[in-house]
Amino acid sequence: MSGTLTEPVRIYELAARSTVVDEFLDFSDLPRLAAILVPEKVEDCSVRVELVVSRADESVAVRGHLEAALGLQCQRCLCPMLFRVDHDFCWMLSETETRPGTLPSEFEAILLEDCRAEGIARGEGRDTTLKLAPLLEDELMLQVPFAPTHDEEACKATGDAFAARPVDGETAHPFAALAALRKKPD
């Protein structure tokens, strides 16, 4: 099913048919993620998405898997690096908030009302259309580390640059004066 991830889809219709989606996403459809990629590695970058969309009572269950290769900048040596993402997720799309404890623990609740407020969903009830790419982009952005780094053996920065160095000279003891006061006779 081509274009399911980038075009608005009738999410309840996909769920009624228990739709399976297996597509690659282009970074032009993921502008926030594309903004953090380094140009030197863009040709090596890819995002593959597998989804199973099904009904769950009055809600829509989405079970998914993301595989991505992202060209990021190592924050240790500042050279380009390829960061791999292999991530499973489960969403429960719903019109109403679920009561605590009723949602299986592996699912993240997503309110369609919130999606409408963000402009990625339109319509009401069974006529709701939803853009999946922004939700998938959010899921990918959560997998990117705050400070990506190469493995130590692959990093061009030397290990000595980050090793703790012994302090030369005598170490100051800020409470030594208190110990001296305690020893003085009254």
CSV table of N, CA and C in Angstrom, one decimal, residues 2 4 15 23 33 37 50 63 72 74 124 128 131 146-147 152 159-160 183:
chain,number,residue,atom,x,y,z
A,2,SER,N,1.1,1.8,-1.1
A,2,SER,CA,2.0,2.9,-1.3
A,2,SER,C,1.4,4.3,-0.9
A,4,THR,N,0.7,5.4,2.0
A,4,THR,CA,-0.1,5.4,3.2
A,4,THR,C,0.5,6.3,4.3
A,15,ALA,N,-8.1,0.2,9.9
A,15,ALA,CA,-8.2,-0.7,11.0
A,15,ALA,C,-9.3,-1.8,10.7
A,23,GLU,N,6.7,0.3,4.2
A,23,GLU,CA,7.1,1.4,3.3
A,23,GLU,C,8.4,2.0,3.8
A,33,LEU,N,13.4,15.9,11.4
A,33,LEU,CA,14.5,14.9,11.5
A,33,LEU,C,15.5,15.2,10.5
A,37,LEU,N,20.2,16.0,10.4
A,37,LEU,CA,21.1,15.0,9.7
A,37,LEU,C,22.3,15.8,9.1
A,50,GLU,N,7.2,-0.5,9.3
A,50,GLU,CA,6.3,-1.6,9.2
A,50,GLU,C,5.2,-1.3,10.2
A,63,ARG,N,0.5,-1.3,15.7
A,63,ARG,CA,1.8,-1.9,16.2
A,63,ARG,C,2.8,-1.6,15.0
A,72,LEU,N,24.3,11.4,11.7
A,72,LEU,CA,24.4,12.4,12.7
A,72,LEU,C,25.8,12.8,12.9
A,74,CYS,N,28.9,13.1,15.5
A,74,CYS,CA,29.4,12.6,16.7
A,74,CYS,C,29.8,13.8,17.6
A,124,GLU,N,-14.3,13.9,11.9
A,124,GLU,CA,-14.8,13.4,13.2
A,124,GLU,C,-15.2,11.9,13.1
A,128,THR,N,-12.5,10.3,10.3
A,128,THR,CA,-11.2,10.9,10.6
A,128,THR,C,-10.1,10.4,9.6
A,131,LYS,N,-2.6,11.9,9.2
A,131,LYS,CA,-1.3,11.8,8.5
A,131,LYS,C,-0.4,11.0,9.5
A,146,PHE,N,20.6,12.4,22.8
A,146,PHE,CA,20.9,13.9,23.0
A,146,PHE,C,22.2,14.3,22.5
A,147,ALA,N,23.2,13.4,22.8
A,147,ALA,CA,24.6,13.7,22.3
A,147,ALA,C,25.1,12.4,21.7
A,152,GLU,N,33.7,3.9,21.1
A,152,GLU,CA,35.1,4.4,21.5
A,152,GLU,C,36.1,4.0,20.5
A,159,GLY,N,41.3,8.7,23.2
A,159,GLY,CA,40.8,8.3,24.5
A,159,GLY,C,41.4,9.2,25.6
A,160,ASP,N,42.7,9.6,25.4
A,160,ASP,CA,43.4,10.5,26.4
A,160,ASP,C,42.7,11.8,26.5
A,183,LYS,N,40.0,20.1,67.8
A,183,LYS,CA,41.1,19.6,68.6
A,183,LYS,C,41.6,20.6,69.7
